[in-house]
CSV table of C-alpha atoms and ligand atoms in Angstrom, one decimal:
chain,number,residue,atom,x,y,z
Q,9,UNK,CA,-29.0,-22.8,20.1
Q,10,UNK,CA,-28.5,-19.3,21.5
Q,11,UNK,CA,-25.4,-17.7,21.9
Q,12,UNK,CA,-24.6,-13.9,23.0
Q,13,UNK,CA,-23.4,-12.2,19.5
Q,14,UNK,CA,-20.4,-10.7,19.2
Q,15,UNK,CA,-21.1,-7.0,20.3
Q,16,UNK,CA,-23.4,-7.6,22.8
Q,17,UNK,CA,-22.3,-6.5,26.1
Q,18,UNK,CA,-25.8,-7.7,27.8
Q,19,UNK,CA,-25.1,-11.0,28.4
Q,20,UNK,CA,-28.0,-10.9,31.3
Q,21,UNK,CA,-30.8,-11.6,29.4
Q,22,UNK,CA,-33.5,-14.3,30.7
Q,23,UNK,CA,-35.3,-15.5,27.6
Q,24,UNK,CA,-37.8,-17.0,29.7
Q,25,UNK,CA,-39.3,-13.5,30.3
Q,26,UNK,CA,-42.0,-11.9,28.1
Q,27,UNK,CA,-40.8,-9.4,25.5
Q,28,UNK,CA,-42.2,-6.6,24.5
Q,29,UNK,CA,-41.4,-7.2,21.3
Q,30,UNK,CA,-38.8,-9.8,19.8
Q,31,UNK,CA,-37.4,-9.0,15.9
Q,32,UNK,CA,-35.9,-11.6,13.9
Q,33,UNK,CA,-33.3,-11.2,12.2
Q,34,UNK,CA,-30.2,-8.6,12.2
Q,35,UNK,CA,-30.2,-7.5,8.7
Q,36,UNK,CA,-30.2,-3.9,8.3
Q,37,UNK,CA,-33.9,-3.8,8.6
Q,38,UNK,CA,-34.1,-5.9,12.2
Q,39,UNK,CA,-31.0,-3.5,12.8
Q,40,UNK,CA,-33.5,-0.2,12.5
Q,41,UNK,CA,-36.0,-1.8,14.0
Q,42,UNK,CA,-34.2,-2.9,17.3
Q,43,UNK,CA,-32.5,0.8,17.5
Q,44,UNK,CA,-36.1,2.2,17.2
Q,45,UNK,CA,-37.6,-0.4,19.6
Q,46,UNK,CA,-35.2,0.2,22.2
Q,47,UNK,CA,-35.3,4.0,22.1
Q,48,UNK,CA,-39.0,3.7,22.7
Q,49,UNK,CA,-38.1,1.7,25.6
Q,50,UNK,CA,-39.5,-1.2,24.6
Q,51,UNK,CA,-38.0,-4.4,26.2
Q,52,UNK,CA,-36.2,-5.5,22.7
Q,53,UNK,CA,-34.8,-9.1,21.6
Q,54,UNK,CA,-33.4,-9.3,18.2
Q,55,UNK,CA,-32.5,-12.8,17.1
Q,56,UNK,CA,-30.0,-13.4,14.4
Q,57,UNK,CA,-28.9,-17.2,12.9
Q,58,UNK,CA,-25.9,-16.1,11.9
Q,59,UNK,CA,-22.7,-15.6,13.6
Q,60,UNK,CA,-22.5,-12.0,12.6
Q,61,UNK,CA,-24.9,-9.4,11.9
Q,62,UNK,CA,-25.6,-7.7,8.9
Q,63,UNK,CA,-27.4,-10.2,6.5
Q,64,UNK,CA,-26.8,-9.5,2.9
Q,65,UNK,CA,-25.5,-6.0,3.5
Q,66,UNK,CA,-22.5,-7.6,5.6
Q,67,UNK,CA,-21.7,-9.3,1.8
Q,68,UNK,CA,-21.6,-6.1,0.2
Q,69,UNK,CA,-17.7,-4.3,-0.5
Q,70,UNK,CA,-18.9,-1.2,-1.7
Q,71,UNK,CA,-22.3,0.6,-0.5
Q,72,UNK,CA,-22.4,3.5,-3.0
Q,73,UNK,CA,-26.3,5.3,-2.3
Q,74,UNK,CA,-26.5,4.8,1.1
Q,75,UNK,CA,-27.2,8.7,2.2
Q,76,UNK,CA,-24.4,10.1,4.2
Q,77,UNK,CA,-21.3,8.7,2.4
Q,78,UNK,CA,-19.6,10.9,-0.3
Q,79,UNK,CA,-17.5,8.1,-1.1
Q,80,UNK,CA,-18.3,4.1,-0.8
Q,81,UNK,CA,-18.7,2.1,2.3
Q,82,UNK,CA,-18.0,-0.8,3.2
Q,83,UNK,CA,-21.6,-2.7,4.3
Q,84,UNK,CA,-20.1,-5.0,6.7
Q,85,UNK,CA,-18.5,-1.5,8.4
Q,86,UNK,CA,-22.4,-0.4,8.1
Q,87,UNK,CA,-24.0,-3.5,9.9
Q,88,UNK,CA,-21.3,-3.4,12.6
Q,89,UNK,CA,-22.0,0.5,13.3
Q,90,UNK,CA,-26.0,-0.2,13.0
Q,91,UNK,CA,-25.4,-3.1,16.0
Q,92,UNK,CA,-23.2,-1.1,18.1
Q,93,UNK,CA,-26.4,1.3,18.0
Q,94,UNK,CA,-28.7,-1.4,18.6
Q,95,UNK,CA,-27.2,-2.4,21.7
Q,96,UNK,CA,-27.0,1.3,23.0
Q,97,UNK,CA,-30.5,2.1,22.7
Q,98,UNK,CA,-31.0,-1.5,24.8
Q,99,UNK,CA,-31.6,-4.3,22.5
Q,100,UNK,CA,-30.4,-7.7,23.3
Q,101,UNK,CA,-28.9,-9.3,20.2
Q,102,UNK,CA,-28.9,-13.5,20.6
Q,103,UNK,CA,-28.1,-15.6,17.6
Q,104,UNK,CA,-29.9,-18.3,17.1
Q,105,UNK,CA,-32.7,-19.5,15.0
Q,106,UNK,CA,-37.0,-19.8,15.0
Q,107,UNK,CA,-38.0,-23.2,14.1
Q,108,UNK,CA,-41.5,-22.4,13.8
Q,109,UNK,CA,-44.4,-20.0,15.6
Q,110,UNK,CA,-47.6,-19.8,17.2
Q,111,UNK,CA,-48.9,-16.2,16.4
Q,112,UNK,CA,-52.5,-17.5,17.3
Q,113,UNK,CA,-52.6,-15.6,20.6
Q,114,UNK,CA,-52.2,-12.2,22.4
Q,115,UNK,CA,-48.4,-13.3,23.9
Q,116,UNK,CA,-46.8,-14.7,20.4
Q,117,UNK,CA,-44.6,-17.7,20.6
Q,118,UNK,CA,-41.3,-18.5,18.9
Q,119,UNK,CA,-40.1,-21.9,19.0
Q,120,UNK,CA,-36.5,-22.2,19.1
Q,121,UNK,CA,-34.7,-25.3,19.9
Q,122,UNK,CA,-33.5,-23.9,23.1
Q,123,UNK,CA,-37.3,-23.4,24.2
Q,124,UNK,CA,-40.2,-21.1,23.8
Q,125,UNK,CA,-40.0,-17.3,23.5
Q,126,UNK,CA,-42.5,-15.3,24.4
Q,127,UNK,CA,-43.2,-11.6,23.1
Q,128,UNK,CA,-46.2,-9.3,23.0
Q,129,UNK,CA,-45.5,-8.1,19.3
Q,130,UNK,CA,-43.4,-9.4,16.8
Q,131,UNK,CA,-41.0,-8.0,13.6
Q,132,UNK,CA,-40.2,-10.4,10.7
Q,133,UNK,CA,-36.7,-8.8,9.5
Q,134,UNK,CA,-35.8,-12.3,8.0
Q,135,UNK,CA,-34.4,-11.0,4.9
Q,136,UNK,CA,-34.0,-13.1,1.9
Q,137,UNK,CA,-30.4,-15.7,0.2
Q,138,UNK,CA,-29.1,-16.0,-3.1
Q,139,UNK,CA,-31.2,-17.6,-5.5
Q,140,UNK,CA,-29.6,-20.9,-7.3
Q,141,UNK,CA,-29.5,-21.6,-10.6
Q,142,UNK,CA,-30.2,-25.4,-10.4
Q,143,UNK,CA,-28.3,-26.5,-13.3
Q,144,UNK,CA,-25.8,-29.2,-13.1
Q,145,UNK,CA,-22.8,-29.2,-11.2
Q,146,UNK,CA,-24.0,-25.9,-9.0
Q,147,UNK,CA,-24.8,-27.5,-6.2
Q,148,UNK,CA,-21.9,-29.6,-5.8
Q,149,UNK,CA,-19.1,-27.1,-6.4
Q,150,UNK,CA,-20.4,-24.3,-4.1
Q,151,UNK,CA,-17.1,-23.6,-2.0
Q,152,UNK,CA,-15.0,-25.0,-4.9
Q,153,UNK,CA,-15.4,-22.3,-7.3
Q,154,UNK,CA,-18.8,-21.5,-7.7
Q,155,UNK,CA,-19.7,-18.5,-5.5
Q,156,UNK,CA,-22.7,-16.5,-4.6
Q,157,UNK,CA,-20.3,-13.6,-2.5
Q,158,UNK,CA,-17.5,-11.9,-4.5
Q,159,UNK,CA,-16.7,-10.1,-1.2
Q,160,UNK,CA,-16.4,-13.5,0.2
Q,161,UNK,CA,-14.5,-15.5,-2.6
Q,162,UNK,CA,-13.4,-12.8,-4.7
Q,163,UNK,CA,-9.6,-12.9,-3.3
Q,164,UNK,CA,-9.4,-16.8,-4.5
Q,165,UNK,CA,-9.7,-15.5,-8.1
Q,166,UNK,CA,-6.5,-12.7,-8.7
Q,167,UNK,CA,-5.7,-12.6,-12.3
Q,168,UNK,CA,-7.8,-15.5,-13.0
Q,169,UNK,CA,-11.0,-16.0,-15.5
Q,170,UNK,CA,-14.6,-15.8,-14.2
Q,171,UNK,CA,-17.9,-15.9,-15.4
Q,172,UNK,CA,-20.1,-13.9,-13.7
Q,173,UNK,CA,-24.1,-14.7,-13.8
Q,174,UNK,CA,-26.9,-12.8,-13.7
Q,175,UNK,CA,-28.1,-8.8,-15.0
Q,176,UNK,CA,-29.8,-7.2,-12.3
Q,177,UNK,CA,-27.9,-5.0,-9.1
Q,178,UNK,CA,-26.2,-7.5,-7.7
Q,179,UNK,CA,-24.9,-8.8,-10.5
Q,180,UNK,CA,-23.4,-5.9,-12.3
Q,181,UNK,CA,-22.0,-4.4,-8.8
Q,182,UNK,CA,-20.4,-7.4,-7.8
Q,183,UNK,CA,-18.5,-7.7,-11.3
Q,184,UNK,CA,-17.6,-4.2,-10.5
Q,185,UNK,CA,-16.1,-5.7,-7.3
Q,186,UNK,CA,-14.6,-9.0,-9.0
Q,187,UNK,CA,-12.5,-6.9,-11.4
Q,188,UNK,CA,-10.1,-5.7,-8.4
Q,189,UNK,CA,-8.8,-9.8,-8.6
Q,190,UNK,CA,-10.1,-11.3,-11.7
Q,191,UNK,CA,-7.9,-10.6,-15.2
Q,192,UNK,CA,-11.1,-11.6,-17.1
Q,193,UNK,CA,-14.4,-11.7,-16.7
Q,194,UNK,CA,-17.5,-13.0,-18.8
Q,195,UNK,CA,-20.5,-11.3,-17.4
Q,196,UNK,CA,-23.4,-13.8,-18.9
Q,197,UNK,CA,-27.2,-12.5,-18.9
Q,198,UNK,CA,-29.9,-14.1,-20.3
Q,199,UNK,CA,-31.9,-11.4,-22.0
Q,200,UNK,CA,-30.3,-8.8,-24.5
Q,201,UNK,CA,-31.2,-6.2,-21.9
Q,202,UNK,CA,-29.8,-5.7,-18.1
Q,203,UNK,CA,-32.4,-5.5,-15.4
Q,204,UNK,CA,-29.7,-2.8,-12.8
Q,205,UNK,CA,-30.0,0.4,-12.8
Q,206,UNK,CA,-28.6,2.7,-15.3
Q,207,UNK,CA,-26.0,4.0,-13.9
Q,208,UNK,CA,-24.1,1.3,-13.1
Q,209,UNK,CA,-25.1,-0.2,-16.8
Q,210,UNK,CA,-23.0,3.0,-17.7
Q,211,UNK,CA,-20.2,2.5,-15.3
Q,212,UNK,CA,-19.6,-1.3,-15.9
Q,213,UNK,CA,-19.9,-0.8,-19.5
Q,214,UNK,CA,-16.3,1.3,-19.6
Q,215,UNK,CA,-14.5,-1.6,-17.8
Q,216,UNK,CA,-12.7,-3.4,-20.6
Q,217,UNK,CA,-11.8,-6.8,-18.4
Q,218,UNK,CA,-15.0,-7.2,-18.6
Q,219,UNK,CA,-17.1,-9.3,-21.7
Q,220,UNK,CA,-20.7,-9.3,-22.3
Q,221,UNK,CA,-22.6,-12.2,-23.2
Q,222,UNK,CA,-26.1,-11.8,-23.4
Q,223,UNK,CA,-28.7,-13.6,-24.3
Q,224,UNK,CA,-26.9,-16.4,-23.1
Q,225,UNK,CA,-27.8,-19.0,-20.5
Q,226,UNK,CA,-25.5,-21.3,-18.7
Q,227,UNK,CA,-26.6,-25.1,-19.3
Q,228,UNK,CA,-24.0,-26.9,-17.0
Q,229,UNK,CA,-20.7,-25.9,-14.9
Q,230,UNK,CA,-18.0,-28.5,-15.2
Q,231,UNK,CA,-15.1,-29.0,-12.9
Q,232,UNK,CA,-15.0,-32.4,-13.0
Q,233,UNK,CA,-12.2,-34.0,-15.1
Q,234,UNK,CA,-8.0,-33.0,-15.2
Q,235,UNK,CA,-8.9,-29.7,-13.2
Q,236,UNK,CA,-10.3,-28.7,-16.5
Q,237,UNK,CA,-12.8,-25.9,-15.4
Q,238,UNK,CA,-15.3,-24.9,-18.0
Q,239,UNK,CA,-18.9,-23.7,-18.6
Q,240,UNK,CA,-21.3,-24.9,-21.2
Q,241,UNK,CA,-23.8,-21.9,-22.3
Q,242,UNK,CA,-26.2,-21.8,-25.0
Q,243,UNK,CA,-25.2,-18.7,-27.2
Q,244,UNK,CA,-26.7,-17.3,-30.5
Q,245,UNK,CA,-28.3,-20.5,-31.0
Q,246,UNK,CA,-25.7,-22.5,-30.5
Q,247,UNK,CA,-24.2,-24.0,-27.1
Q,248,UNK,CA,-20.4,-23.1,-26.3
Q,249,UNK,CA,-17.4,-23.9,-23.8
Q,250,UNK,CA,-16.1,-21.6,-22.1
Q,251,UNK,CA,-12.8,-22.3,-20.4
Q,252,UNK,CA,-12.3,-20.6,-16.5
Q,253,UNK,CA,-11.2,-20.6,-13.3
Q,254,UNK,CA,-14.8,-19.9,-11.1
Q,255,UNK,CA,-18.3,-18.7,-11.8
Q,256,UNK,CA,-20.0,-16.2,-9.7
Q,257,UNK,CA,-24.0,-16.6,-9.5
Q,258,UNK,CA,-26.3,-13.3,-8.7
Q,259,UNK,CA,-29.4,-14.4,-10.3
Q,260,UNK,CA,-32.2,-12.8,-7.8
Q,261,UNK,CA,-33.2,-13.9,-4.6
Q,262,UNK,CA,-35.5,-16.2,-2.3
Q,263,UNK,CA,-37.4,-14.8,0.6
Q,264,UNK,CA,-36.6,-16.8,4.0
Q,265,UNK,CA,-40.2,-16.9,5.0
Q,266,UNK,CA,-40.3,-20.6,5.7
Q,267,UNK,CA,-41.3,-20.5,9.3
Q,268,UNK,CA,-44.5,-18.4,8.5
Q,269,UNK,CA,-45.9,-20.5,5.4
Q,270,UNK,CA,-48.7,-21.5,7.6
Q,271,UNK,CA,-49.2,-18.1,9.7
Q,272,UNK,CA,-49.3,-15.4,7.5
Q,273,UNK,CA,-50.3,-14.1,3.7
Q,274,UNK,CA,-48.1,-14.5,1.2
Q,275,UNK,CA,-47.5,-13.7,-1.9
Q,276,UNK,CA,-44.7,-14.9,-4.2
Q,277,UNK,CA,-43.2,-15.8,-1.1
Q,278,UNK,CA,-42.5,-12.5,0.7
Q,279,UNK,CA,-45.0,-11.4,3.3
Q,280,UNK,CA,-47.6,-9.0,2.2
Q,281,UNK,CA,-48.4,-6.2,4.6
Q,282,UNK,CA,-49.7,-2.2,4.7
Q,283,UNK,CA,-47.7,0.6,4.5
Q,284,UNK,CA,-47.5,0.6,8.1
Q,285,UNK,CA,-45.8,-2.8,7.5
Q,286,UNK,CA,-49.0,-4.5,10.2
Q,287,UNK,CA,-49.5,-8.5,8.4
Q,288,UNK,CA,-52.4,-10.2,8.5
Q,289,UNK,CA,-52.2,-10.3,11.7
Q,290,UNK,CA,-52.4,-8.4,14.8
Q,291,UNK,CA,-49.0,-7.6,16.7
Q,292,UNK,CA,-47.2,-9.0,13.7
Q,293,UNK,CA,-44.8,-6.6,11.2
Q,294,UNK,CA,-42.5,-7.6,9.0
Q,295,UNK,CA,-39.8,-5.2,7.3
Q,296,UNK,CA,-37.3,-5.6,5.2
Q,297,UNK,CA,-36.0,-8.0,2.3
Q,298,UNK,CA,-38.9,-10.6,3.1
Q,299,UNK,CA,-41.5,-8.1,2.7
Q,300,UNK,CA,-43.4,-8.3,-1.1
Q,301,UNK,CA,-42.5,-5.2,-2.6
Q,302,UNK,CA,-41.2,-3.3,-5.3
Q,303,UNK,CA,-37.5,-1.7,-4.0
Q,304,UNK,CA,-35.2,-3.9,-2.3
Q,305,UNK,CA,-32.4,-1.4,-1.1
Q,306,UNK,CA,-30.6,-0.8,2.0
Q,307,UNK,CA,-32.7,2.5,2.4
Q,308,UNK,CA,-35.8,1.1,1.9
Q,309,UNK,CA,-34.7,-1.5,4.6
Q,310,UNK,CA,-33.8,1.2,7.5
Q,311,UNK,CA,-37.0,2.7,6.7
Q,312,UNK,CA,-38.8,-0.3,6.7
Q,313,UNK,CA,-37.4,-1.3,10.1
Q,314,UNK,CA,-38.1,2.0,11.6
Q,315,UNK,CA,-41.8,2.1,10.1
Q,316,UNK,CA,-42.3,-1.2,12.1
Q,317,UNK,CA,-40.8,-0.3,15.6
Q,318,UNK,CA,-43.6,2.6,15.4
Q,319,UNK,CA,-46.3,0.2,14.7
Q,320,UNK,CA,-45.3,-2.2,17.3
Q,321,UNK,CA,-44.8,0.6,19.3
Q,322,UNK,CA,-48.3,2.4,18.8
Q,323,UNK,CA,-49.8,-1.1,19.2
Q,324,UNK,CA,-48.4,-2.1,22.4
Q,325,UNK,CA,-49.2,1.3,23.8
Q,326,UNK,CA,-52.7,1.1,22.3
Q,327,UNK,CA,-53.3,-2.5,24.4
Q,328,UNK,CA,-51.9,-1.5,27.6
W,29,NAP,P1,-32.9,-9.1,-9.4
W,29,NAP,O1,-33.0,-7.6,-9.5
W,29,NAP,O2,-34.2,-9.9,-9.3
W,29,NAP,O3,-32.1,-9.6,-10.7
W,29,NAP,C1,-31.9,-11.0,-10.9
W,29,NAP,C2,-31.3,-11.1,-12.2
W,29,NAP,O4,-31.0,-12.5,-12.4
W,29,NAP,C3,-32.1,-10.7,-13.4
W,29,NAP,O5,-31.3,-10.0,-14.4
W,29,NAP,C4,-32.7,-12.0,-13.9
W,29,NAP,O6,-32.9,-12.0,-15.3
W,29,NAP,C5,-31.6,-13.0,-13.6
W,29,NAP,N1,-32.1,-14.3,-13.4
W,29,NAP,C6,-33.1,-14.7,-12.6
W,29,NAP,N2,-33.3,-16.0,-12.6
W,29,NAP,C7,-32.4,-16.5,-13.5
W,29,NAP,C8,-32.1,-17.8,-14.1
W,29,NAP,N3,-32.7,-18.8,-13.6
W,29,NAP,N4,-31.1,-17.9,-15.0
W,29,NAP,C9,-30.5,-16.8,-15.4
W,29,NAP,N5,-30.7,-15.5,-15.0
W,29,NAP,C10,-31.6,-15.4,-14.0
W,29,NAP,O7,-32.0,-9.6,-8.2
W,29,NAP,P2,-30.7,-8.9,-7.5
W,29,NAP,O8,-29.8,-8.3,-8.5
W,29,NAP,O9,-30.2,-10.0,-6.6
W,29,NAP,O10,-31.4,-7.8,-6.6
W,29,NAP,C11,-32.3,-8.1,-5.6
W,29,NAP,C12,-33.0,-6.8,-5.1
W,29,NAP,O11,-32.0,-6.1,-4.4
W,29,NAP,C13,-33.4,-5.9,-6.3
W,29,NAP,O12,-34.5,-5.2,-5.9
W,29,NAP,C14,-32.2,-4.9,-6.4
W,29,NAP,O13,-32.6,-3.7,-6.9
W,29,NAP,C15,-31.8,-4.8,-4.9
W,29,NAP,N6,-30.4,-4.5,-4.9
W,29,NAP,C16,-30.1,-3.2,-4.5
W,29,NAP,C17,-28.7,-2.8,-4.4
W,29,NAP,C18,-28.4,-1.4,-4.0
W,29,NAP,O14,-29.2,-0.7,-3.5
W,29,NAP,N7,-27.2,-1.0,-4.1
W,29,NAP,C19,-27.7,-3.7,-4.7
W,29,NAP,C20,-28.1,-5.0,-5.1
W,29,NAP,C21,-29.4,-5.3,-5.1
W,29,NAP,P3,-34.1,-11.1,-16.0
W,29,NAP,O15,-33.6,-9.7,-15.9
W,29,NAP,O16,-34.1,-11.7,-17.4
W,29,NAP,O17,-35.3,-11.4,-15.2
């Protein structure tokens, strides 16, 4: 279903015509990409499934290296500045969301369940969603105190006890975040050794709300019985309960690359690509998240995004 997002002023768009080129998804990658896209004129769609732009970044309380801010920023205040931008330069922004595609030809074809669009080139900015842990009780307490946002749920915790999952970025920045509500917080990794960067190892490790369990994994959650909530987690050999009030999962995350299983190469899940993020094949970029690669930061993103508004841009010029 397609709906005109929330900034968009350009509610005039016919998406029976033929694009120049159509990006999917408004992450801040799709974001670049559709601010690029339309300053080289290029007759620009950028399709987002949620209701709000921003993907993961619009999660995010505190940006603290994006270039440009001496002190944090907020990355939903980011995404909403980065789509105010996009709409200058031209872009139409529609949510909604690609079933499948047809990249066989020159004119690509997404199918959406409002119809066929039709593009010249296209951009894969589809970013990438929490990764579960797939342990018992996960799934069915999502919403009811097991979280994968602390921006999101953090507020339903003040001066309560959490356990927080996970040792890379994510995980150590969104304790960081968590310890404005929480009293307590066990941070619970399952190697002796955090995968973030130092510098936040440093900063997180001066908190004292804050306890470290490592190489500790979590075995079940358990809110079930008397609104006892509690955590069993296999510690120095031996498995433990721990008693608390919600449990925050960061534990990596999964590409959203579903649609192009068939289409394209890839490889652990993420699309593979060039430097001058071209796929397999022609008229096709990706950027972003979803792309296989080694730094997933909002910087890489932007650049990312940029990098493939060229390409699209230098191929559509080089087939006219
Ligand atoms: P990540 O870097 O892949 O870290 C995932 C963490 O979860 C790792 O510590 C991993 O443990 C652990 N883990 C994975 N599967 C697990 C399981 N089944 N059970 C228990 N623990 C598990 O993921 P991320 O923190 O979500 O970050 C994703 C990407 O975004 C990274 O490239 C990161 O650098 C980037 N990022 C950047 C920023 C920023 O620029 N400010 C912020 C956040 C994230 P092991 O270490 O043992 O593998």
């Amino acid at each position: 279903m397609f709906n005109f997002s929330l900034g968009s002023n350009r509610s005039d768009v016919d998406i029976s015509q033929i694009f120049d080129v159509v990006i999917m998804g408004a992450g801040p990658s799709g974001l670049t990409a559709a601010i690029y896209a339309g300053r080289y004129r290029l007759k620009t769609l950028l399709i987002e499934k949620k209701l709000v732009c921003g993907g993961q970044l619009a999660t995010i309380a505190h940006v603290e290296n994006y270039p440009g801010f001496d002190t944090t920023v907020s990355g939903s205040h980011l995404a909403q500045e980065m789509e105010k931008q996009a709409i200058k330069n031209g872009a139409w922004i529609l949510q909604g969301h690609i079933e499948s595609v047809n990249f066989t030809g020159q004119i690509k074809e997404l199918n959406t369940p409002k119809g066929v669009i039709k593009t010249r080139a296209v951009i894969i900015s589809t970013g990438a969603q929490p990764r579960m842990l797939n342990i018992p009780g996960e799934q069915q307490h999502i919403g009811k105190g097991v979280s994968y946002c602390a921006t999101c749920d953090g507020h339903l915790f003040i001066d309560k006890t959490i356990a927080v999952i996970g040792g890379g970025n994510t995980a150590l920045e969104e304790t960081i975040t968590l310890t404005k509500y929480a009293k307590k917080i066990f941070l619970i990794h399952r190697r002796n050794e955090f995968r973030a960067d130092k510098i936040i190892q440093e900063k997180i490790r001066m908190i004292p709300e804050i306890e470290f369990m490592l190489n500790t994994t979590v075995k079940e959650i358990d809110f079930g019985k008397d609104n006892e909530r509690k955590i069993l987690v296999h510690t120095k050999g031996q498995d433990k309960t721990i008693h608390l009030d919600g449990v925050f999962i960061f534990v990596g995350i999964i590409p959203n690359s579903k649609p192009f299983l068939d289409a394209l190469n890839l490889k652990e899940g993420f699309i593979t690509s060039d430097e001058d993020m071209k796929t397999c094949i022609e008229g096709v970029f990706v950027s972003g998240d979803v792309r296989y690669k080694s730094l997933r930061q909002i910087t890489t993103a932007v650049g990312e995004g940029a990098t493939a508004a060229f390409s699209a841009n230098k191929y559509l010029t080089e087939k006219r």
